[in-house]
Amino acid sequence: MGMCGRFAAELDYPEIAQILHAQPSAGLPGKSWNVSPTQTIAVIGQDAHGVNHLASAYWSLIPPTAESKKLPYPTFNARIESALDRPTFAQAARHNRAIIPVSGYYEWTAERKPYYFHAKDNRPLLLLGLYSWWLSRERANATWLLTATILTRDSVGIAAQVHDRMPVLCDPQHAQEWLDRSVSGDKILPEASAYGARLSQSLLASHEVAPLHGDGPELTEPYDEMMLRF
């Protein structure tokens, strides 16, 4: 699994909507502790009228020009350093920026040991991302599909002990500027990456977990505590 390819989403949507001044949509995904690419996730994005929305999205960004949902390369992550230069992500990076709330995310060492990263106080993590609308013509009736990707950067702090990349973190104080479609991407992406690095060093905690199988809150429990049960 690639960088930031699994996360947990034990989320209180009304609370997140209130914190990020967003209007929640119907049909948001249920709780899961093993969310993987191409599944439905919750994202916050801003519309053309400056209104924030909390909505469901397909986790893997599909650019508007794509003819099929199945792309020849993975798009569940995008490097924040190059997003503005990549045709797949450039349009979204300029104006369609998103926040993906998670309760924590998983990463693997080179030896394939999984670790769970979460906030020290267990508040939801706000991951920076991008969104794109894609017109699906795979069925008789064309439908619009909201799609999204999670932005990553070079790891710092405890995250660097596990993997060389990490998701870019945000906080509620900086979320509105990130979502603001009138703010140019070339201005805000470098600033957001630098701030995310500083935030992660004070916010993140981590512990090793058992190999991920199935779904349930036990997936986020420390590996050594689970072993004591046997």
mmCIF file of C-alpha atoms in Angstrom:
data_model
loop_
_atom_site.group_PDB
_atom_site.id
_atom_site.type_symbol
_atom_site.label_atom_id
_atom_site.label_comp_id
_atom_site.label_asym_id
_atom_site.label_seq_id
_atom_site.Cartn_x
_atom_site.Cartn_y
_atom_site.Cartn_z
ATOM 1 C CA MET A 1 0.000 0.000 0.000
ATOM 2 C CA GLY A 2 1.315 3.448 -0.926
ATOM 3 C CA MET A 3 1.861 6.366 1.390
ATOM 4 C CA CYS A 4 -1.224 7.378 3.394
ATOM 5 C CA GLY A 5 -3.254 4.624 1.805
ATOM 6 C CA ARG A 6 -5.324 3.682 4.855
ATOM 7 C CA PHE A 7 -6.992 5.701 7.576
ATOM 8 C CA ALA A 8 -9.587 5.477 10.338
ATOM 9 C CA ALA A 9 -12.746 7.576 10.336
ATOM 10 C CA GLU A 10 -14.572 7.465 13.644
ATOM 11 C CA LEU A 11 -16.036 10.930 13.164
ATOM 12 C CA ASP A 12 -18.702 13.187 14.639
ATOM 13 C CA TYR A 13 -19.939 14.895 11.479
ATOM 14 C CA PRO A 14 -22.085 17.588 13.144
ATOM 15 C CA GLU A 15 -19.084 18.626 15.253
ATOM 16 C CA ILE A 16 -16.761 18.733 12.226
ATOM 17 C CA ALA A 17 -19.311 20.704 10.219
ATOM 18 C CA GLN A 18 -19.582 23.232 13.043
ATOM 19 C CA ILE A 19 -15.811 23.564 13.479
ATOM 20 C CA LEU A 20 -15.238 24.134 9.755
ATOM 21 C CA HIS A 21 -18.401 26.190 9.154
ATOM 22 C CA ALA A 22 -19.654 23.662 6.617
ATOM 23 C CA GLN A 23 -23.084 22.531 5.528
ATOM 24 C CA PRO A 24 -23.333 18.732 5.915
ATOM 25 C CA SER A 25 -24.793 16.739 3.033
ATOM 26 C CA ALA A 26 -26.928 13.631 3.300
ATOM 27 C CA GLY A 27 -25.398 10.193 2.847
ATOM 28 C CA LEU A 28 -22.069 10.713 4.580
ATOM 29 C CA PRO A 29 -20.059 7.491 5.079
ATOM 30 C CA GLY A 30 -20.364 5.450 8.248
ATOM 31 C CA LYS A 31 -17.612 4.829 10.755
ATOM 32 C CA SER A 32 -14.670 2.731 9.620
ATOM 33 C CA TRP A 33 -11.218 1.959 10.964
ATOM 34 C CA ASN A 34 -9.860 0.629 7.675
ATOM 35 C CA VAL A 35 -10.662 3.071 4.872
ATOM 36 C CA SER A 36 -8.794 2.424 1.627
ATOM 37 C CA PRO A 37 -8.556 4.145 -1.770
ATOM 38 C CA THR A 38 -11.635 4.120 -4.045
ATOM 39 C CA GLN A 39 -13.918 3.913 -1.013
ATOM 40 C CA THR A 40 -16.298 6.716 -0.045
ATOM 41 C CA ILE A 41 -14.824 9.317 2.307
ATOM 42 C CA ALA A 42 -15.965 12.598 3.844
ATOM 43 C CA VAL A 43 -14.451 15.820 2.510
ATOM 44 C CA ILE A 44 -14.945 19.542 3.093
ATOM 45 C CA GLY A 45 -14.753 21.833 0.096
ATOM 46 C CA GLN A 46 -15.984 25.275 -0.901
ATOM 47 C CA ASP A 47 -18.384 26.008 -3.748
ATOM 48 C CA ALA A 48 -18.284 28.926 -6.197
ATOM 49 C CA HIS A 49 -20.386 31.024 -3.792
ATOM 50 C CA GLY A 50 -17.931 30.674 -0.899
ATOM 51 C CA VAL A 51 -20.020 28.142 1.041
ATOM 52 C CA ASN A 52 -18.251 25.205 2.692
ATOM 53 C CA HIS A 53 -19.813 21.774 2.274
ATOM 54 C CA LEU A 54 -19.175 18.499 4.092
ATOM 55 C CA ALA A 55 -19.904 15.784 1.526
ATOM 56 C CA SER A 56 -19.083 12.258 0.410
ATOM 57 C CA ALA A 57 -16.394 11.724 -2.210
ATOM 58 C CA TYR A 58 -14.641 8.930 -4.079
ATOM 59 C CA TRP A 59 -11.132 8.562 -2.659
ATOM 60 C CA SER A 60 -8.926 8.866 -5.756
ATOM 61 C CA LEU A 61 -9.033 12.076 -7.705
ATOM 62 C CA ILE A 62 -10.311 11.787 -11.261
ATOM 63 C CA PRO A 63 -9.540 14.834 -13.432
ATOM 64 C CA PRO A 64 -12.433 16.251 -15.493
ATOM 65 C CA THR A 65 -10.758 15.167 -18.740
ATOM 66 C CA ALA A 66 -10.535 11.476 -17.790
ATOM 67 C CA GLU A 67 -12.629 9.136 -19.915
ATOM 68 C CA SER A 68 -12.826 6.429 -17.245
ATOM 69 C CA LYS A 69 -12.805 6.112 -13.475
ATOM 70 C CA LYS A 70 -9.975 3.574 -13.837
ATOM 71 C CA LEU A 71 -6.769 5.535 -14.327
ATOM 72 C CA PRO A 72 -3.407 3.931 -15.226
ATOM 73 C CA TYR A 73 -1.776 5.453 -12.133
ATOM 74 C CA PRO A 74 -2.823 5.944 -8.478
ATOM 75 C CA THR A 75 -4.333 9.296 -7.494
ATOM 76 C CA PHE A 76 -5.341 8.757 -3.863
ATOM 77 C CA ASN A 77 -2.292 10.838 -2.862
ATOM 78 C CA ALA A 78 -0.680 13.881 -4.486
ATOM 79 C CA ARG A 79 2.666 15.440 -3.628
ATOM 80 C CA ILE A 80 2.057 18.995 -2.464
ATOM 81 C CA GLU A 81 5.439 20.059 -3.896
ATOM 82 C CA SER A 82 4.418 19.179 -7.461
ATOM 83 C CA ALA A 83 0.603 19.282 -7.452
ATOM 84 C CA LEU A 84 0.476 22.576 -9.353
ATOM 85 C CA ASP A 85 2.704 21.145 -12.094
ATOM 86 C CA ARG A 86 0.938 17.808 -12.585
ATOM 87 C CA PRO A 87 -1.844 17.904 -15.198
ATOM 88 C CA THR A 88 -3.935 15.501 -13.120
ATOM 89 C CA PHE A 89 -3.925 17.767 -10.064
ATOM 90 C CA ALA A 90 -3.113 21.273 -11.344
ATOM 91 C CA GLN A 91 -6.661 22.544 -11.786
ATOM 92 C CA ALA A 92 -7.730 21.316 -8.360
ATOM 93 C CA ALA A 93 -4.568 22.672 -6.705
ATOM 94 C CA ARG A 94 -5.310 26.151 -8.005
ATOM 95 C CA HIS A 95 -8.854 26.455 -6.684
ATOM 96 C CA ASN A 96 -10.476 23.174 -5.587
ATOM 97 C CA ARG A 97 -8.771 22.539 -2.281
ATOM 98 C CA ALA A 98 -10.295 20.263 0.330
ATOM 99 C CA ILE A 99 -9.911 19.010 3.872
ATOM 100 C CA ILE A 100 -10.298 15.322 4.687
ATOM 101 C CA PRO A 101 -11.159 14.704 8.369
ATOM 102 C CA VAL A 102 -9.868 11.430 9.843
ATOM 103 C CA SER A 103 -9.488 10.060 13.343
ATOM 104 C CA GLY A 104 -6.042 8.761 12.447
ATOM 105 C CA TYR A 105 -4.008 7.215 9.621
ATOM 106 C CA TYR A 106 -1.769 4.196 9.142
ATOM 107 C CA GLU A 107 1.722 3.968 7.756
ATOM 108 C CA TRP A 108 4.119 1.075 7.269
ATOM 109 C CA THR A 109 7.845 0.786 7.857
ATOM 110 C CA ALA A 110 10.174 -0.720 5.266
ATOM 111 C CA GLU A 111 9.766 -3.992 7.187
ATOM 112 C CA ARG A 112 5.974 -3.742 6.713
ATOM 113 C CA LYS A 113 5.198 -3.015 10.358
ATOM 114 C CA PRO A 114 2.038 -0.875 10.543
ATOM 115 C CA TYR A 115 1.840 2.196 12.771
ATOM 116 C CA TYR A 116 -1.191 4.281 13.664
ATOM 117 C CA PHE A 117 -0.814 8.064 13.790
ATOM 118 C CA HIS A 118 -3.323 10.204 15.655
ATOM 119 C CA ALA A 119 -3.618 13.448 17.585
ATOM 120 C CA LYS A 120 -2.202 13.332 21.114
ATOM 121 C CA ASP A 121 -5.596 14.409 22.473
ATOM 122 C CA ASN A 122 -7.463 12.174 19.981
ATOM 123 C CA ARG A 123 -9.179 15.082 18.250
ATOM 124 C CA PRO A 124 -9.846 14.507 14.541
ATOM 125 C CA LEU A 125 -6.929 15.139 12.227
ATOM 126 C CA LEU A 126 -7.567 17.534 9.356
ATOM 127 C CA LEU A 127 -5.651 16.406 6.261
ATOM 128 C CA LEU A 128 -5.172 18.737 3.325
ATOM 129 C CA GLY A 129 -6.454 17.518 -0.008
ATOM 130 C CA LEU A 130 -7.841 18.417 -3.401
ATOM 131 C CA TYR A 131 -11.191 17.689 -4.993
ATOM 132 C CA SER A 132 -12.482 17.378 -8.549
ATOM 133 C CA TRP A 133 -15.874 16.790 -10.125
ATOM 134 C CA TRP A 134 -15.915 14.095 -12.803
ATOM 135 C CA LEU A 135 -18.779 13.422 -15.198
ATOM 136 C CA SER A 136 -19.352 9.686 -15.276
ATOM 137 C CA ARG A 137 -20.777 8.257 -18.469
ATOM 138 C CA GLU A 138 -20.321 4.648 -17.433
ATOM 139 C CA ARG A 139 -24.073 4.148 -17.066
ATOM 140 C CA ALA A 140 -27.063 5.084 -19.186
ATOM 141 C CA ASN A 141 -27.500 8.376 -17.341
ATOM 142 C CA ALA A 142 -24.466 10.637 -16.929
ATOM 143 C CA THR A 143 -23.813 11.547 -13.300
ATOM 144 C CA TRP A 144 -21.393 13.859 -11.557
ATOM 145 C CA LEU A 145 -18.996 12.213 -9.102
ATOM 146 C CA LEU A 146 -17.077 14.132 -6.431
ATOM 147 C CA THR A 147 -13.526 12.770 -6.149
ATOM 148 C CA ALA A 148 -10.632 13.656 -3.844
ATOM 149 C CA THR A 149 -6.977 13.067 -3.029
ATOM 150 C CA ILE A 150 -4.838 13.539 0.101
ATOM 151 C CA LEU A 151 -1.778 15.777 -0.165
ATOM 152 C CA THR A 152 1.563 14.533 1.184
ATOM 153 C CA ARG A 153 4.940 16.065 1.998
ATOM 154 C CA ASP A 154 8.348 14.971 3.318
ATOM 155 C CA SER A 155 8.011 13.476 6.776
ATOM 156 C CA VAL A 156 9.230 15.215 9.912
ATOM 157 C CA GLY A 157 9.328 14.296 13.592
ATOM 158 C CA ILE A 158 7.982 10.908 14.649
ATOM 159 C CA ALA A 159 6.450 10.351 11.205
ATOM 160 C CA ALA A 160 9.937 10.319 9.661
ATOM 161 C CA GLN A 161 10.836 7.320 11.828
ATOM 162 C CA VAL A 162 8.285 5.204 9.947
ATOM 163 C CA HIS A 163 8.036 6.557 6.377
ATOM 164 C CA ASP A 164 9.611 9.282 4.256
ATOM 165 C CA ARG A 165 6.225 10.841 3.357
ATOM 166 C CA MET A 166 3.299 11.992 5.476
ATOM 167 C CA PRO A 167 -0.069 13.705 4.940
ATOM 168 C CA VAL A 168 -0.108 17.487 5.246
ATOM 169 C CA LEU A 169 -1.931 18.502 8.424
ATOM 170 C CA CYS A 170 -4.030 21.573 9.082
ATOM 171 C CA ASP A 171 -5.929 23.067 12.019
ATOM 172 C CA PRO A 172 -9.269 24.905 12.218
ATOM 173 C CA GLN A 173 -7.509 28.292 12.456
ATOM 174 C CA HIS A 174 -5.963 27.892 9.003
ATOM 175 C CA ALA A 175 -8.674 25.805 7.368
ATOM 176 C CA GLN A 176 -10.734 28.672 5.963
ATOM 177 C CA GLU A 177 -7.821 30.179 4.058
ATOM 178 C CA TRP A 178 -6.993 26.754 2.635
ATOM 179 C CA LEU A 179 -10.573 26.239 1.440
ATOM 180 C CA ASP A 180 -10.957 29.774 0.070
ATOM 181 C CA ARG A 181 -11.195 29.408 -3.707
ATOM 182 C CA SER A 182 -10.140 33.041 -4.233
ATOM 183 C CA VAL A 183 -6.691 32.334 -2.755
ATOM 184 C CA SER A 184 -4.273 31.194 -5.446
ATOM 185 C CA GLY A 185 -2.727 27.764 -5.138
ATOM 186 C CA ASP A 186 0.809 28.924 -5.904
ATOM 187 C CA LYS A 187 0.636 31.173 -2.845
ATOM 188 C CA ILE A 188 -0.958 28.862 -0.317
ATOM 189 C CA LEU A 189 0.474 25.405 -1.087
ATOM 190 C CA PRO A 190 4.072 26.168 0.043
ATOM 191 C CA GLU A 191 2.806 27.963 3.162
ATOM 192 C CA ALA A 192 0.428 25.116 4.023
ATOM 193 C CA SER A 193 3.151 22.510 3.632
ATOM 194 C CA ALA A 194 5.508 24.362 5.963
ATOM 195 C CA TYR A 195 2.788 24.940 8.539
ATOM 196 C CA GLY A 196 1.713 21.283 8.378
ATOM 197 C CA ALA A 197 5.270 20.203 9.176
ATOM 198 C CA ARG A 198 5.388 22.439 12.261
ATOM 199 C CA LEU A 199 1.927 21.353 13.406
ATOM 200 C CA SER A 200 2.687 17.648 13.093
ATOM 201 C CA GLN A 201 5.615 17.867 15.495
ATOM 202 C CA SER A 202 3.400 19.140 18.315
ATOM 203 C CA LEU A 203 0.179 17.304 17.436
ATOM 204 C CA LEU A 204 1.010 13.737 16.385
ATOM 205 C CA ALA A 205 1.390 10.588 18.466
ATOM 206 C CA SER A 206 1.852 7.065 17.103
ATOM 207 C CA HIS A 207 2.077 3.407 18.080
ATOM 208 C CA GLU A 208 2.547 0.080 16.354
ATOM 209 C CA VAL A 209 -0.617 -1.863 15.549
ATOM 210 C CA ALA A 210 -1.383 -5.393 14.409
ATOM 211 C CA PRO A 211 -1.622 -6.160 10.666
ATOM 212 C CA LEU A 212 -4.795 -4.643 9.256
ATOM 213 C CA HIS A 213 -7.534 -7.178 8.594
ATOM 214 C CA GLY A 214 -11.249 -6.547 8.562
ATOM 215 C CA ASP A 215 -12.667 -3.471 10.271
ATOM 216 C CA GLY A 216 -13.297 -2.314 13.805
ATOM 217 C CA PRO A 217 -11.855 -0.082 16.564
ATOM 218 C CA GLU A 218 -9.450 -2.850 17.629
ATOM 219 C CA LEU A 219 -7.358 -2.070 14.538
ATOM 220 C CA THR A 220 -6.124 1.134 16.189
ATOM 221 C CA GLU A 221 -5.144 -0.501 19.486
ATOM 222 C CA PRO A 222 -1.425 -0.701 20.368
ATOM 223 C CA TYR A 223 0.120 -3.959 19.191
ATOM 224 C CA ASP A 224 1.694 -4.811 22.541
ATOM 225 C CA GLU A 225 -1.627 -4.416 24.387
ATOM 226 C CA MET A 226 -3.370 -6.736 21.941
ATOM 227 C CA MET A 227 -0.664 -9.360 22.403
ATOM 228 C CA LEU A 228 -1.271 -9.374 26.176
ATOM 229 C CA ARG A 229 -4.735 -10.805 25.543
ATOM 230 C CA PHE A 230 -3.355 -14.046 24.140
#
